N, C-alpha and C. Protein backbone atom coordinates (compact mmCIF):
# COMPACT_ATOMS: atom_id res chain seq x y z
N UNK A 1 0.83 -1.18 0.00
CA UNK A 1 0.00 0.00 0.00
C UNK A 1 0.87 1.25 0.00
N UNK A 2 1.96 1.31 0.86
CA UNK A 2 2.75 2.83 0.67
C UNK A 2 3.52 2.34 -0.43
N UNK A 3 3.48 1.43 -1.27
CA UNK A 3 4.88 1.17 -2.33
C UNK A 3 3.31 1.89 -3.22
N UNK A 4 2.68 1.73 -3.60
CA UNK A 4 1.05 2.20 -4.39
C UNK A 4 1.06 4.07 -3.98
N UNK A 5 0.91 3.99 -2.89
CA UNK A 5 0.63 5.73 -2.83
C UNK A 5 2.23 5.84 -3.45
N UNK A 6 2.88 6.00 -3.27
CA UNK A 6 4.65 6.46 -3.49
C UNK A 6 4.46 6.87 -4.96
N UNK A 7 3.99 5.57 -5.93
CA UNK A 7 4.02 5.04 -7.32
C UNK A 7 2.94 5.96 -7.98
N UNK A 8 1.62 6.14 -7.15
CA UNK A 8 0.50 7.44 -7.64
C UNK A 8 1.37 8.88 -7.29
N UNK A 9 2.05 8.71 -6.40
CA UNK A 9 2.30 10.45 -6.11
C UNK A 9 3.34 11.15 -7.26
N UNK A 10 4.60 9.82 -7.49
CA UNK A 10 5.62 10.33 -8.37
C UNK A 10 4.93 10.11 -9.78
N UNK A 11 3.99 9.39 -10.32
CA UNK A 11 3.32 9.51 -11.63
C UNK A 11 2.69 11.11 -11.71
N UNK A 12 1.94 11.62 -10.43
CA UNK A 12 1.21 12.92 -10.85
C UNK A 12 2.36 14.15 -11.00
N UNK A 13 3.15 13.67 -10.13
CA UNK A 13 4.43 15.05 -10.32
C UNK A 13 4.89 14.56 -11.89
N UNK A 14 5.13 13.11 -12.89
CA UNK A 14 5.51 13.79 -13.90
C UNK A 14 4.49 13.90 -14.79
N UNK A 15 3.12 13.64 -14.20
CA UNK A 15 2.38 14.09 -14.91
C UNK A 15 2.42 15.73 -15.33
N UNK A 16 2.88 16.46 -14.31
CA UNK A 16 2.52 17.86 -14.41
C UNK A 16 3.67 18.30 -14.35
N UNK A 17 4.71 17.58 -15.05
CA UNK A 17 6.12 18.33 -15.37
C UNK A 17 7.16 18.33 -14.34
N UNK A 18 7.05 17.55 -12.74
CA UNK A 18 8.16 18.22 -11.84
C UNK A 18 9.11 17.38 -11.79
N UNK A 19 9.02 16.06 -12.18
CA UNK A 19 10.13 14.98 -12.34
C UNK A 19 9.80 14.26 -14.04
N UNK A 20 10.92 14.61 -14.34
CA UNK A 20 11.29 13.62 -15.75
C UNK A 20 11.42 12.17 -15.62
N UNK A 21 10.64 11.61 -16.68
CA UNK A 21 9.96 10.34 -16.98
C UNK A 21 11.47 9.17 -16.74
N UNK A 22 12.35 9.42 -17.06
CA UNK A 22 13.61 8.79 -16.74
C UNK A 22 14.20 8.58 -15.39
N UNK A 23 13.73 9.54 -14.40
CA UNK A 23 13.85 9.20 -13.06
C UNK A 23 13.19 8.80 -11.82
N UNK A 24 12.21 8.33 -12.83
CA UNK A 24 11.39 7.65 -12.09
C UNK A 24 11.42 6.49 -11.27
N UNK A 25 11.90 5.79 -11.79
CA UNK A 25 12.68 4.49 -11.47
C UNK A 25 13.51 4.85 -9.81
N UNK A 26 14.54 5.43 -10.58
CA UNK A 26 15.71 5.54 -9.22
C UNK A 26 14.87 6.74 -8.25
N UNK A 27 13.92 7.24 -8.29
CA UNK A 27 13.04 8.04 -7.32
C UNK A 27 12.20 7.19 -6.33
N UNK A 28 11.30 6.37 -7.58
CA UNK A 28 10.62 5.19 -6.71
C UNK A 28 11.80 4.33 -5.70
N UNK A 29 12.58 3.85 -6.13
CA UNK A 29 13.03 2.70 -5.09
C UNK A 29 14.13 3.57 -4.05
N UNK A 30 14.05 4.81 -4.03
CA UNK A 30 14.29 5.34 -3.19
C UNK A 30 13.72 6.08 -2.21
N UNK A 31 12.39 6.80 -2.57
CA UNK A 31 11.39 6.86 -1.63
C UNK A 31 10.73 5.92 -1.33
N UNK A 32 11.04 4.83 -1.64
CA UNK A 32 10.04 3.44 -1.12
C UNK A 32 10.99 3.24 0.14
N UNK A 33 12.69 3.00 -0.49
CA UNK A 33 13.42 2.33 0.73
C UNK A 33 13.55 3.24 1.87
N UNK A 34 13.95 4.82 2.04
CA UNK A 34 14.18 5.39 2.75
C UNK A 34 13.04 5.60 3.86
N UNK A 35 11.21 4.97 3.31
CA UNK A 35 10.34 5.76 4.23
C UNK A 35 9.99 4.47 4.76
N UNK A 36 10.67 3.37 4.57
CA UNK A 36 10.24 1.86 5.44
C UNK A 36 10.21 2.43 6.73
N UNK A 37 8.97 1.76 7.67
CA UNK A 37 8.73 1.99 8.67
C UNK A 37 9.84 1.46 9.88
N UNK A 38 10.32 0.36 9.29
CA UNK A 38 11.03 -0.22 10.16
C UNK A 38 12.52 -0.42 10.04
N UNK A 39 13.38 0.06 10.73
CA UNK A 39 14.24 -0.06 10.50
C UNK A 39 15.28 -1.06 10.90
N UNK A 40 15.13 -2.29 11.20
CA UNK A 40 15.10 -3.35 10.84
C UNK A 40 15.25 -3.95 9.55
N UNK A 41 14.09 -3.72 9.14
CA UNK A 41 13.85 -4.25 7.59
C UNK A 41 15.05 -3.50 6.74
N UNK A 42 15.28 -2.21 7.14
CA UNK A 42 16.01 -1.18 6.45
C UNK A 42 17.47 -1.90 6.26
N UNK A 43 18.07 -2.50 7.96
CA UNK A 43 19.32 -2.68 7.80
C UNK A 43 19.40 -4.02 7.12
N UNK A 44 18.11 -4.96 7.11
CA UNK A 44 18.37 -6.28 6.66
C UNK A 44 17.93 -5.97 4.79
N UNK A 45 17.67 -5.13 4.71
CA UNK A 45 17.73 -4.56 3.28
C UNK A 45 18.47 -3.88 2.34
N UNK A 46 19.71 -3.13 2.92
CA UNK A 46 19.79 -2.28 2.08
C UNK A 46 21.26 -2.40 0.97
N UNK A 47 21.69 -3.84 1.42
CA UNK A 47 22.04 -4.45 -0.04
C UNK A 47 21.38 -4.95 -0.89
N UNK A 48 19.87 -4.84 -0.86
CA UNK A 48 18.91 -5.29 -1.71
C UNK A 48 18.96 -3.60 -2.50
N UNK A 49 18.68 -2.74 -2.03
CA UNK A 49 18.44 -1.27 -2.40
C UNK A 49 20.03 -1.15 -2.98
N UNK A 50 21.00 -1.36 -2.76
CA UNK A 50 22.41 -0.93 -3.57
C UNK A 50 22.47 -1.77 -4.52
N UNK A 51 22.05 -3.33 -4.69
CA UNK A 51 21.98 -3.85 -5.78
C UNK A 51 21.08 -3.91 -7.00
N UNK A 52 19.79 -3.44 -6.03
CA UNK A 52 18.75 -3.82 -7.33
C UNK A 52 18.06 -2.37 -7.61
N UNK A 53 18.50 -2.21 -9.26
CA UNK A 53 18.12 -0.70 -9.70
C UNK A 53 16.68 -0.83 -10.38
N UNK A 54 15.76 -1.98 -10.42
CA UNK A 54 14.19 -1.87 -10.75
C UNK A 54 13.72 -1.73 -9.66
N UNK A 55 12.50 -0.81 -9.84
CA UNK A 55 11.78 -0.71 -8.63
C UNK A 55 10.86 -2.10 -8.23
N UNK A 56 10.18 -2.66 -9.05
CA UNK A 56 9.05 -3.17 -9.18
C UNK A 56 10.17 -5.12 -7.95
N UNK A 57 11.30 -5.06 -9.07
CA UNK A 57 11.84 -6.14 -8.55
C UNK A 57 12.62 -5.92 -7.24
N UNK A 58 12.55 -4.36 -6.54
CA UNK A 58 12.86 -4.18 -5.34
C UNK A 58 12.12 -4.73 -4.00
N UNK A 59 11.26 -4.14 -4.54
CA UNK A 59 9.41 -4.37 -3.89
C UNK A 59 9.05 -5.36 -3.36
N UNK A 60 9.55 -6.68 -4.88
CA UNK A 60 9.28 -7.97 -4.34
C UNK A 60 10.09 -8.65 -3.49
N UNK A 61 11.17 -8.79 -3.54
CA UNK A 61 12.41 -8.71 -2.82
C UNK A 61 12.47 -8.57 -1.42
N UNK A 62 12.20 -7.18 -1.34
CA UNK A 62 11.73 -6.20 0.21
C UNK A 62 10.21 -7.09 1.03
N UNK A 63 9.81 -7.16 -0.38
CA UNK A 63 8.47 -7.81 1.06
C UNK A 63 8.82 -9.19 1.38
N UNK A 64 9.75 -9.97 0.47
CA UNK A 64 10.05 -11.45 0.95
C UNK A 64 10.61 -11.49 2.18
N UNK A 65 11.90 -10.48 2.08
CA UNK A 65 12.20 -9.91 3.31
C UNK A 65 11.67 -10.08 4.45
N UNK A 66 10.54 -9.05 4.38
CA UNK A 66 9.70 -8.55 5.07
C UNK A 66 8.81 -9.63 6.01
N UNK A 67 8.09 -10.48 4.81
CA UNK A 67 7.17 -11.90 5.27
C UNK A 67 8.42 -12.35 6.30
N UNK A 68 9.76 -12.56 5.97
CA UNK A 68 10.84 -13.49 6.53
C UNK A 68 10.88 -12.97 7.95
N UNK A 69 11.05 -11.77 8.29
CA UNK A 69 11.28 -11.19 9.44
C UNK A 69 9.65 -11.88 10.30
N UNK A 70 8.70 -11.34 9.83
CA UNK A 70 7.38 -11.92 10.49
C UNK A 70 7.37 -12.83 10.65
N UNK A 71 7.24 -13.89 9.88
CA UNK A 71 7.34 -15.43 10.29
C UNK A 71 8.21 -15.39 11.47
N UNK A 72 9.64 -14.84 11.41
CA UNK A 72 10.34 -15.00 12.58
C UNK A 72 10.09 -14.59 13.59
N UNK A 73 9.50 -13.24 14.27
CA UNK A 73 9.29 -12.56 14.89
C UNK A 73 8.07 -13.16 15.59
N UNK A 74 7.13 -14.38 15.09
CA UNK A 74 5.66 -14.83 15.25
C UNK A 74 6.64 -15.74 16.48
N UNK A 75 7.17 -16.53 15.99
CA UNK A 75 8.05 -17.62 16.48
C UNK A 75 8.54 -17.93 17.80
N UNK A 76 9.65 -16.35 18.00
CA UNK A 76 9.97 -15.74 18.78
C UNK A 76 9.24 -14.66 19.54
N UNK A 77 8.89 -14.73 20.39
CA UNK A 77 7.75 -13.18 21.31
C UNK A 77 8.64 -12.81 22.05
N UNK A 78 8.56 -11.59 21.48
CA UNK A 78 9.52 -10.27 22.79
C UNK A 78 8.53 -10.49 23.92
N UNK A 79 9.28 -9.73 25.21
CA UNK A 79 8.54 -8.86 26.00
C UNK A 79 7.25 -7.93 25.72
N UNK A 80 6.47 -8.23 26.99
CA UNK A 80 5.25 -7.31 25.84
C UNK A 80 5.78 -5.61 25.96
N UNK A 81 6.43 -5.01 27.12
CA UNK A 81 7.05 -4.15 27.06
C UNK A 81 7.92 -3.35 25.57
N UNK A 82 9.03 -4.74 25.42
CA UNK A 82 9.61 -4.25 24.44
C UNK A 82 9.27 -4.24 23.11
N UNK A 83 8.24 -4.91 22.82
CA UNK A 83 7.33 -5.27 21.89
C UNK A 83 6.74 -3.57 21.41
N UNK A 84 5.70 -3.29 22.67
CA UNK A 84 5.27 -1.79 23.24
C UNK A 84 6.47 -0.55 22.28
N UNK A 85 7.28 -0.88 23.23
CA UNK A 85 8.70 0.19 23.13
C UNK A 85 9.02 0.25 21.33
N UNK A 86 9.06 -0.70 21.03
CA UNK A 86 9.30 -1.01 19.63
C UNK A 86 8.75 -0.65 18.32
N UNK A 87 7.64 -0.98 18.72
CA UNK A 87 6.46 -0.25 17.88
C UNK A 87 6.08 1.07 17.70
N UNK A 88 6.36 1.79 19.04
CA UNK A 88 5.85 2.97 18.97
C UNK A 88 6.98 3.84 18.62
N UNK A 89 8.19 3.40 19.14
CA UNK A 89 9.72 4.35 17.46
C UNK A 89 9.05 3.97 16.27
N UNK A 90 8.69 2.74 15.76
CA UNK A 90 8.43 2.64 14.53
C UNK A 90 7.66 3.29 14.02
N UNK A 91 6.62 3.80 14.71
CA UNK A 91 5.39 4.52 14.19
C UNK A 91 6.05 6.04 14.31
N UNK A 92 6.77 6.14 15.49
CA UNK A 92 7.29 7.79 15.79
C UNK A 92 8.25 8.10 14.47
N UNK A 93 8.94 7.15 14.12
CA UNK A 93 9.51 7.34 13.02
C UNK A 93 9.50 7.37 11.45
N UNK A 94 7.89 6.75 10.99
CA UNK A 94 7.50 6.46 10.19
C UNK A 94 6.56 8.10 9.63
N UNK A 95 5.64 8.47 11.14
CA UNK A 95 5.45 9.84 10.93
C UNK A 95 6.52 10.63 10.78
N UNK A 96 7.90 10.90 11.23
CA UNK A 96 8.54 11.78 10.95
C UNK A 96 8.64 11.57 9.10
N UNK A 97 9.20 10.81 8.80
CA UNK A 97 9.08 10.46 7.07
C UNK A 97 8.73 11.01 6.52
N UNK A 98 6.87 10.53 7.22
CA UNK A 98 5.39 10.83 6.03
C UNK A 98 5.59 12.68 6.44
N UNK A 99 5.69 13.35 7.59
CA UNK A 99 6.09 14.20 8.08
C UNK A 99 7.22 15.52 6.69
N UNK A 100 8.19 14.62 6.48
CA UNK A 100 8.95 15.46 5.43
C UNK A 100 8.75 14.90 4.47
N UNK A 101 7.85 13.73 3.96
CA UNK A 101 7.94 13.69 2.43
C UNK A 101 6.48 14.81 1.84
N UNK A 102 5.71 14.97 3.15
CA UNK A 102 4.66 16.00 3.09
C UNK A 102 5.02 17.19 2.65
N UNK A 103 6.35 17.46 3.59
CA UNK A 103 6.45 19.36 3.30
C UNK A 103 7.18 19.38 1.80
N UNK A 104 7.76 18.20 1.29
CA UNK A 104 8.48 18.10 0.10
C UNK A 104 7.14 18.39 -0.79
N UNK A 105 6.47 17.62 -0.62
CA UNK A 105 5.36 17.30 -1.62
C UNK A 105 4.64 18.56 -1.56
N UNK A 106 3.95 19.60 -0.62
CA UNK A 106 3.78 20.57 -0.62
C UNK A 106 4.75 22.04 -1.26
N UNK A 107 5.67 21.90 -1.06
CA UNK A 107 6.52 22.75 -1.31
C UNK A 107 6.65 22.28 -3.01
N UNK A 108 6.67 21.22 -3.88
CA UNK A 108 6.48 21.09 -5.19
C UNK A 108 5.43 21.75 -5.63
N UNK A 109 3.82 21.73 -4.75
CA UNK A 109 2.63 21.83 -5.16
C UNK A 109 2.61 23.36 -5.39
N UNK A 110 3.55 24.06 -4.35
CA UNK A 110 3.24 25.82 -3.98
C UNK A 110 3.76 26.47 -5.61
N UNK A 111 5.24 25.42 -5.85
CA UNK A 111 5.77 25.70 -6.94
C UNK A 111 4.83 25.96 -8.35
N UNK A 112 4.27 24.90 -8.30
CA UNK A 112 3.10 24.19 -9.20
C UNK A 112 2.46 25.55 -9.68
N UNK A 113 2.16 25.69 -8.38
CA UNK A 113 0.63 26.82 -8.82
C UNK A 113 1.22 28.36 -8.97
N UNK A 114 2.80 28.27 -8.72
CA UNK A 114 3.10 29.60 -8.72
C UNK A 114 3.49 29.83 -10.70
N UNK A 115 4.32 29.12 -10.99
CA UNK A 115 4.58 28.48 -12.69
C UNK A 115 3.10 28.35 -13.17
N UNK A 116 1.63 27.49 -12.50
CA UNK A 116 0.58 27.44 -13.63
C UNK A 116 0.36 28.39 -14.12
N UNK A 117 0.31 29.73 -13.80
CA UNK A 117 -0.73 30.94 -14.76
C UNK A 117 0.64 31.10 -15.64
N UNK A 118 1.51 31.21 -15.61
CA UNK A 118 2.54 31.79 -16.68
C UNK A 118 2.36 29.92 -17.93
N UNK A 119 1.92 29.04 -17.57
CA UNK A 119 1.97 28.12 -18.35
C UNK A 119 0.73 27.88 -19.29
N UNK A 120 -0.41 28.09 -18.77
CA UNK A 120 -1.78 28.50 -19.32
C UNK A 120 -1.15 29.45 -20.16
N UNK A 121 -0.80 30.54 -19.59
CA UNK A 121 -0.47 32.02 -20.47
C UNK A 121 -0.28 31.47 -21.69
N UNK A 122 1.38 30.73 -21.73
CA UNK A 122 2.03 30.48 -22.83
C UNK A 122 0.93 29.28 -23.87
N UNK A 123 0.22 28.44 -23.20
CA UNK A 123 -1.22 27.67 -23.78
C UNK A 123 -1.83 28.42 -25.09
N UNK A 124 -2.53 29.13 -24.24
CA UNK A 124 -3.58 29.87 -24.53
C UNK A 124 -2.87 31.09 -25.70
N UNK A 125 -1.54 31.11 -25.83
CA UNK A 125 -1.01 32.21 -26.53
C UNK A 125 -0.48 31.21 -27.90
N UNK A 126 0.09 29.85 -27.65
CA UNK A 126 0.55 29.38 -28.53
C UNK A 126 -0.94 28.84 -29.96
N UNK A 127 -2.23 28.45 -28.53
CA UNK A 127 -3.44 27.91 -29.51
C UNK A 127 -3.81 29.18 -30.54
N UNK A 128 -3.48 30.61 -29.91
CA UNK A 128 -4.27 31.29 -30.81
C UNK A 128 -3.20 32.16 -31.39
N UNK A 129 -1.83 31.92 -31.86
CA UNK A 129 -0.97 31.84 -32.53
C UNK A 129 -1.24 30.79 -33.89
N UNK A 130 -1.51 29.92 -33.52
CA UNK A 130 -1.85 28.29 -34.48
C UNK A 130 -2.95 28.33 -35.29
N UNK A 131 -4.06 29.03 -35.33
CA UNK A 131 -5.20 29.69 -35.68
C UNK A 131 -4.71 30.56 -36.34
C-alpha cells in the first residue's frame, strides 16, 4: 500500500512536469526504501536497495524480506514491554518520514501553482498563434 501511494504520487508530479519520466525508477526505489517503517527491515535490506536498480523487482524482494522477518518474529515473542517500546519508534519514526515527504510534496505543489498561470499564459497564446 505505501509502495502504491509512493508510485501514484511520483506519476502525478511527472504528470505535471516536476520529475522527468527517466527518473522515475531511481526516485521510486528510493522513496520506497528510505520511508520503510522499520528499520530493521532497512538494515536487513539495504544491499537489496544498492543492488537492485528496478523498482518493481525491489518491492518484491523487500516484502520477501519482510514476510521473513514476520514469520520470525511470530516464532519468537519479545517482551510485551519491548514489543510496546518497539512499535511505537516505529510509528514515531515512520510519521517523521510521512512528516517530510509531506512538506516536500507541498513545497512542489506551492511551486506548481506559482509556474501554472505563466503556463496556461504560454497555452492559450501558442493555440491562438496556431489559428
Amino acid at each position: 500500500m505505501y509502495a502504491s501511494r509512493i508510485e501514484e504520487t511520483i506519476c502525478k508530479a511527472i504528470q505535471f512536469g516536476f520529475i522527468d519520466e527517466i527518473a522515475k525508477d531511481a526516485m521510486l526505489r528510493n522513496k520506497f526504501w528510505t520511508g520503510l517503517a522499520s528499520q530493521s527491515l532497512k538494515n536487513s535490506t539495504r544491499h537489496l536497495y544498492d543492488s537492485i536498480k528496478d523498482f518493481q523487482y525491489l518491492l518484491r524482494e523487500i516484502r520477501k524480506v519482510q514476510q521473513e522477518e514476520a514469520h520470525t518474529s511470530t516464532r519468537q515473542p519479545k517482551s510485551k514491554s519491548a514489543a510496546v517500546h518497539a512499535e511505537r519508534a516505529e510509528v514515531t519514526e515512520s510519521q517523521e518520514d510521512m512528516k517530510k515527504e509531506l512538506r516536500v510534496l507541498i513545497s512542489k505543489m506551492e511551486r506548481f501553482y506559482r509556474v501554472l498561470p505563466a503556463l496556461y499564459q504560454r497555452l492559450c497564446q501558442s493555440r491562438s498563434t496556431a489559428e
